[in-house]
C-alpha cells in the first residue's frame, strides 16, 4: 500500500509514559506498580508530569494536581522529576533513530517524527522499518514506545497515540479521513480543553464533525487557529514540521544562518521556580535565586549572548506578581548578575508576603563579542573565563557537576 | 582662595552678576554634583560670597571643584547651599541679564532681574563636605594647553566602571623629563607622551579619576599658561587661576602598559583622517556603540569594511588606500577608532598593522618632543 516510491509516508514514534519508564530503568522495583512523576510529596503543590498506566487506570492524568492524584491513587509511588536525566535518555533515543533514518524531527522530549518518503529501496517496507525502529528503541534504550505510520506526520502522530502503549498502528493511504473521523476532538493535536469546549458549543463531537465544516467558517469563528484545525481535521500536510529551535532536546549547535541578517536570537531568557510551599525564609529564597541566575546565565552563554538588564519577578501568596528591573554592568557573568538579582529581590521582599513563585529574566540580549584583551593575567580573564570553564565542565560531566556554592542543594 | 570655615556662617548673602557668566561657573560645579546621591546634600552647590569674590563648589565626594567668580559686586558676605540643577536652570533662562542674588537669614534665596524673580530654599553651608585644602608642598606645574591636548587624546579610552585594575581613570606618570598620560579599558589603550622643559623633583605615578581630569579643560581659560599640580597621599590637586579641582586617587595598580606597546608592526599606512573617520562612521551605522563588530579586509584594492548585525541588517563600505602588503582580514569595534580619530588634529594619521591577533596601532606624532600612540585589540570574528 506504500509501494509507490514517491508517495509520501511518515512515521511517528512516541515513548510510552516516558518519565516513568526512565524512573523504572533506574529503579526496577518500580515496575508493575503505579508511579507518578511530578513531586516526591503528594501533599505539596505541584502537578503530575507523567503517570504510569497503572495510575492512569485509576484516573490520574498529566497536568492534574498532585493532591488530586494522591486522592485517586494513594498507593502510587510519587517521585520528583529529574529533567536532566530524562533529557539524556531522550538524546540517546534520538541518536538511535538518527543513525537509522535520514530525516528525523524531534517533536518533544518523547516524540519523534520521521519522513520515510522514497526510502523503501534503501530501508525496506515502511511497516518493517517502523517495527524495527520500535524494537531498537525498546532493546537499546529499554523504553517501550508506540508508533504510527501514515501519509502525513499528523495522522501518524494521532495513530501512535491511539495505539498506546506499545501499539504499532498503520493507517493505509486513502483511509486517513475514515481513521480520523470517529475520534474525539481531543485526539487532534491543537485541541485543548478550551478549544474542545467551544467546538462542542457548536455541536461538534468528533474529528469527522470538524472536518465537515468548511475551513472558511472555522477561520471566521476561531481565526488563524480555526484554519489550522480545519487542515488538521483533514489529515494535515505531507511534510515534516520544522524542528523547535531552542528546545532543550535540540542539539546545541549554531542555528542556521541567514546570509544577510545573521543568526536570530531570543528577546529574553527566563528561568522560574514555583515553591512547593509558599516561602518567606530569606535563605530559601536566596538559594532558589542563585539556582535561577545560574541557569539563566549558563543559557545566555550557550546562546552566545550577553544581556543588558535583569528583571526579578515574584508571585506572592496573594497571587499578585511584582517585578523589579535593573541594568547589568558590561560583561556580566554569574557574579554580577547575582549581585543585581539579590538587590532586586531585596526590594521585592518589602511586600513582606510569602513568595509562591520566583523568576529571573535577562533582557536586552545582544551577541557576545569576542573582544581580545590587551593584558594577560587572571584579573582580565576572571568572570568570563570562569563562566566558560563552568560550561566546559558541564558539557562533559552534566549540569550538576559544578554549582554555585550558595544555591539550593538538590 | 578662602579656606572653608567651620564656624557657623550667616546664610545671608547678596551679590550682583551677569547671569550668563555666573551660569557657566555654576554649570561647572553642578556637573560634578551627582544626579542621584546617597547624601542629598551632594545634589547642591555651595555658593560663597567673600572678599568681593563669589566661589561655587560642587562635589561627589570623589571629585570636587571650586570655581572662582570675580565679575561680581558683592553686597553681603555669606554662604549657602542651593539645589544644583534648579539653580543652574534658572540662571540659564535668565542669560543675558544682570541678576541679583540675595539670601535672607532663613536661607530663602531670591534670584531676580528687572522683570523676573525666583525664590528657592537654600540650606546651611555646614552640611557640605569640606574640600581638602591646597597643599603647600610637592607642587609642580605643567603647560595648560599641552595638558589639555593630552587629556583630550586619552580620556575616552578609560574604563567607564570600577574594575580590579585601576582602569577607571587616567594614569599620570611623570619621570625625569617625561610626562605620560595613559588610559585603557583593557581592549584599547591611549598613550600620550611629552617632554617637559625641566626635570621634576620627584617622580609621580597616580591614577586620576576621569571625571576629575575632564574638568581641567573646562576650568582653564584663554591665556592660562600653567596648571599647578600637587599629589597628596590619597588625593591629587589641580589649580588654575579660576578653579581648584581635587580628586581622590583611583586605588589599585594600573595595568602594565609598557609591556603591551606594539612591536614588529610591519604594515604601515598613512590615511587621511577625515575620510577614514567618515568611512568608519558609515560602517557603524547599523550597530550600537557597545555591540559593533566590523570586518576590516585590507588588500591591493584597498580596505573593505563589512558589518553584519543580527536582526538588523548588513553593510559594506569601500575605502580606497594604498596597501602594498599581504592581504589581512581582521575584526574590530569601529567605535574604538571613531573615538580617537575625532580628537586627533592632524590631517593624516599613521595606521600600523601586523596580523589578526595583534592590536591595530594609530600614531599621531610631531617632532617637537611629543607623541601619541593608540592601540585597539581585535575581535575574533569566527568565535
Short mmCIF file of N, CA and C in Angstrom, two decimals, chain A residues 257-267 306 308 327-331 335 366-367 369-376 378-380 382-383, chain B residues 160-161 164-165 167 184 186-189 255-257 260 288 290-293 308-314 333 336 375 377-380 383:
data_model
loop_
_atom_site.label_atom_id
_atom_site.label_comp_id
_atom_site.label_asym_id
_atom_site.label_seq_id
_atom_site.Cartn_x
_atom_site.Cartn_y
_atom_site.Cartn_z
N UNK A 257 22.09 30.04 9.62
CA UNK A 257 22.44 31.44 9.46
C UNK A 257 21.80 32.01 8.20
N UNK A 258 21.21 33.14 8.35
CA UNK A 258 20.66 33.86 7.21
C UNK A 258 21.79 34.72 6.65
N UNK A 259 21.97 34.64 5.33
CA UNK A 259 23.15 35.28 4.74
C UNK A 259 23.27 36.76 5.12
N UNK A 260 22.16 37.49 5.07
CA UNK A 260 22.26 38.93 5.29
C UNK A 260 22.10 39.29 6.76
N UNK A 261 21.26 38.56 7.47
CA UNK A 261 20.89 39.05 8.79
C UNK A 261 21.51 38.30 9.95
N UNK A 262 22.30 37.27 9.64
CA UNK A 262 22.98 36.59 10.71
C UNK A 262 22.03 35.77 11.54
N UNK A 263 22.57 35.30 12.65
CA UNK A 263 21.81 34.39 13.47
C UNK A 263 20.70 35.12 14.20
N UNK A 264 19.55 34.47 14.31
CA UNK A 264 18.46 35.04 15.11
C UNK A 264 18.70 34.67 16.56
N UNK A 265 18.25 35.50 17.46
CA UNK A 265 18.41 35.13 18.86
C UNK A 265 17.18 35.55 19.65
N UNK A 266 16.98 34.94 20.82
CA UNK A 266 15.76 35.25 21.58
C UNK A 266 15.78 36.68 22.13
N UNK A 267 14.60 37.20 22.44
CA UNK A 267 14.49 38.55 23.01
C UNK A 267 14.90 38.57 24.48
N UNK A 306 24.91 38.24 25.39
CA UNK A 306 25.07 38.92 26.66
C UNK A 306 23.82 39.75 26.90
N UNK A 308 21.72 43.13 28.80
CA UNK A 308 21.90 44.49 29.33
C UNK A 308 21.13 44.70 30.61
N UNK A 327 19.80 47.59 35.42
CA UNK A 327 20.79 47.45 34.34
C UNK A 327 21.97 46.63 34.83
N UNK A 328 22.48 45.79 33.96
CA UNK A 328 23.65 44.98 34.30
C UNK A 328 24.91 45.70 33.84
N UNK A 329 26.01 45.49 34.57
CA UNK A 329 27.27 46.06 34.10
C UNK A 329 27.73 45.34 32.84
N UNK A 330 28.73 45.92 32.17
CA UNK A 330 29.31 45.27 30.98
C UNK A 330 29.86 43.92 31.37
N UNK A 331 29.80 42.99 30.46
CA UNK A 331 30.42 41.70 30.65
C UNK A 331 29.98 41.04 31.95
N UNK A 335 28.46 36.23 38.79
CA UNK A 335 28.65 37.03 39.98
C UNK A 335 27.92 38.37 39.89
N UNK A 366 22.14 40.71 23.22
CA UNK A 366 22.91 41.04 22.03
C UNK A 366 24.02 40.00 21.91
N UNK A 367 24.50 39.80 20.70
CA UNK A 367 25.56 38.80 20.55
C UNK A 367 26.78 39.17 21.38
N UNK A 369 30.49 39.67 21.97
CA UNK A 369 31.62 39.93 21.09
C UNK A 369 32.86 39.26 21.65
N UNK A 370 33.64 38.67 20.76
CA UNK A 370 34.86 38.03 21.22
C UNK A 370 36.00 39.03 21.11
N UNK A 371 35.97 39.98 22.04
CA UNK A 371 36.96 41.05 22.04
C UNK A 371 38.22 40.56 22.74
N UNK A 372 39.34 40.66 22.04
CA UNK A 372 40.60 40.27 22.66
C UNK A 372 41.02 41.32 23.68
N UNK A 373 41.75 40.90 24.69
CA UNK A 373 42.18 41.80 25.74
C UNK A 373 43.66 42.15 25.54
N UNK A 374 43.98 43.38 25.91
CA UNK A 374 45.37 43.83 25.78
C UNK A 374 46.28 43.16 26.79
N UNK A 375 45.71 42.91 27.97
CA UNK A 375 46.56 42.44 29.06
C UNK A 375 46.26 40.99 29.39
N UNK A 376 47.27 40.28 29.74
CA UNK A 376 47.11 38.90 30.17
C UNK A 376 47.00 38.90 31.69
N UNK A 378 45.16 36.85 35.43
CA UNK A 378 43.87 36.42 35.99
C UNK A 378 42.86 37.55 36.13
N UNK A 379 43.34 38.76 36.41
CA UNK A 379 42.41 39.87 36.61
C UNK A 379 41.60 40.16 35.36
N UNK A 380 42.18 39.84 34.18
CA UNK A 380 41.49 40.16 32.95
C UNK A 380 40.65 39.02 32.43
N UNK A 382 39.22 36.58 34.56
CA UNK A 382 38.25 36.36 35.64
C UNK A 382 36.89 35.83 35.23
N UNK A 383 35.90 36.72 35.23
CA UNK A 383 34.50 36.32 35.16
C UNK A 383 34.19 35.48 33.91
N UNK B 160 34.81 52.73 31.84
CA UNK B 160 33.74 53.54 32.45
C UNK B 160 33.34 53.07 33.85
N UNK B 161 33.75 51.87 34.23
CA UNK B 161 33.30 51.34 35.52
C UNK B 161 34.50 50.96 36.37
N UNK B 164 39.00 45.65 38.63
CA UNK B 164 40.01 45.21 39.59
C UNK B 164 41.31 45.96 39.40
N UNK B 165 41.67 46.19 38.16
CA UNK B 165 42.80 47.06 37.91
C UNK B 165 42.29 48.49 37.95
N UNK B 167 41.59 51.00 36.20
CA UNK B 167 41.44 51.43 34.81
C UNK B 167 40.40 52.52 34.64
N UNK B 184 43.20 53.20 29.56
CA UNK B 184 42.86 51.94 28.89
C UNK B 184 41.65 51.31 29.56
N UNK B 186 41.29 47.99 28.80
CA UNK B 186 41.68 46.60 28.62
C UNK B 186 41.53 46.13 27.18
N UNK B 187 40.78 46.88 26.39
CA UNK B 187 40.57 46.50 24.99
C UNK B 187 41.29 47.46 24.06
N UNK B 188 41.48 48.68 24.50
CA UNK B 188 42.24 49.67 23.73
C UNK B 188 43.00 50.52 24.74
N UNK B 189 43.99 51.21 24.23
CA UNK B 189 44.85 51.99 25.12
C UNK B 189 45.30 53.25 24.40
N UNK B 255 47.32 48.81 34.82
CA UNK B 255 47.89 47.66 34.11
C UNK B 255 49.28 47.99 33.54
N UNK B 256 50.09 46.97 33.36
CA UNK B 256 51.47 47.18 32.88
C UNK B 256 51.49 47.61 31.42
N UNK B 257 51.24 48.89 31.18
CA UNK B 257 51.01 49.34 29.81
C UNK B 257 52.24 49.28 28.93
N UNK B 260 52.70 46.15 26.70
CA UNK B 260 51.85 45.85 25.54
C UNK B 260 52.09 46.78 24.36
N UNK B 288 25.13 49.14 17.51
CA UNK B 288 25.08 50.06 18.63
C UNK B 288 26.48 50.17 19.18
N UNK B 290 28.08 49.64 21.82
CA UNK B 290 28.79 48.60 22.56
C UNK B 290 28.65 47.21 21.94
N UNK B 291 28.04 47.12 20.78
CA UNK B 291 27.94 45.78 20.20
C UNK B 291 28.26 45.80 18.72
N UNK B 292 29.35 46.45 18.38
CA UNK B 292 29.69 46.52 16.97
C UNK B 292 30.85 45.62 16.65
N UNK B 293 30.77 44.98 15.53
CA UNK B 293 31.96 44.31 15.04
C UNK B 293 31.97 44.47 13.53
N UNK B 308 27.82 42.81 9.85
CA UNK B 308 26.56 42.08 9.86
C UNK B 308 26.01 42.18 11.26
N UNK B 309 24.85 42.79 11.38
CA UNK B 309 24.27 42.96 12.71
C UNK B 309 23.04 42.06 12.80
N UNK B 310 23.06 41.06 13.69
CA UNK B 310 21.92 40.15 13.76
C UNK B 310 20.62 40.91 13.95
N UNK B 311 19.61 40.54 13.23
CA UNK B 311 18.26 41.09 13.32
C UNK B 311 18.15 42.53 12.85
N UNK B 312 19.26 43.09 12.33
CA UNK B 312 19.17 44.47 11.81
C UNK B 312 19.48 44.47 10.32
N UNK B 313 20.67 44.03 9.95
CA UNK B 313 21.00 44.03 8.54
C UNK B 313 22.49 43.92 8.32
N UNK B 314 22.94 44.37 7.18
CA UNK B 314 24.34 44.24 6.83
C UNK B 314 24.80 45.48 6.08
N UNK B 333 36.03 46.67 16.77
CA UNK B 333 34.90 47.51 17.11
C UNK B 333 35.21 48.89 16.52
N UNK B 336 35.94 52.18 18.54
CA UNK B 336 37.25 52.47 19.15
C UNK B 336 38.09 53.36 18.24
N UNK B 375 46.24 51.95 20.79
CA UNK B 375 46.16 50.53 20.45
C UNK B 375 44.72 50.06 20.51
N UNK B 377 42.61 46.42 20.35
CA UNK B 377 42.68 44.97 20.21
C UNK B 377 41.58 44.49 19.26
N UNK B 378 41.88 43.44 18.49
CA UNK B 378 40.88 42.95 17.53
C UNK B 378 39.77 42.14 18.19
N UNK B 379 38.72 41.89 17.39
CA UNK B 379 37.65 40.98 17.77
C UNK B 379 37.86 39.69 17.01
N UNK B 380 37.56 38.59 17.66
CA UNK B 380 37.62 37.32 16.95
C UNK B 380 36.28 37.12 16.25
N UNK B 383 34.74 33.45 16.40
CA UNK B 383 34.46 32.84 17.72
C UNK B 383 33.03 32.67 18.08
#
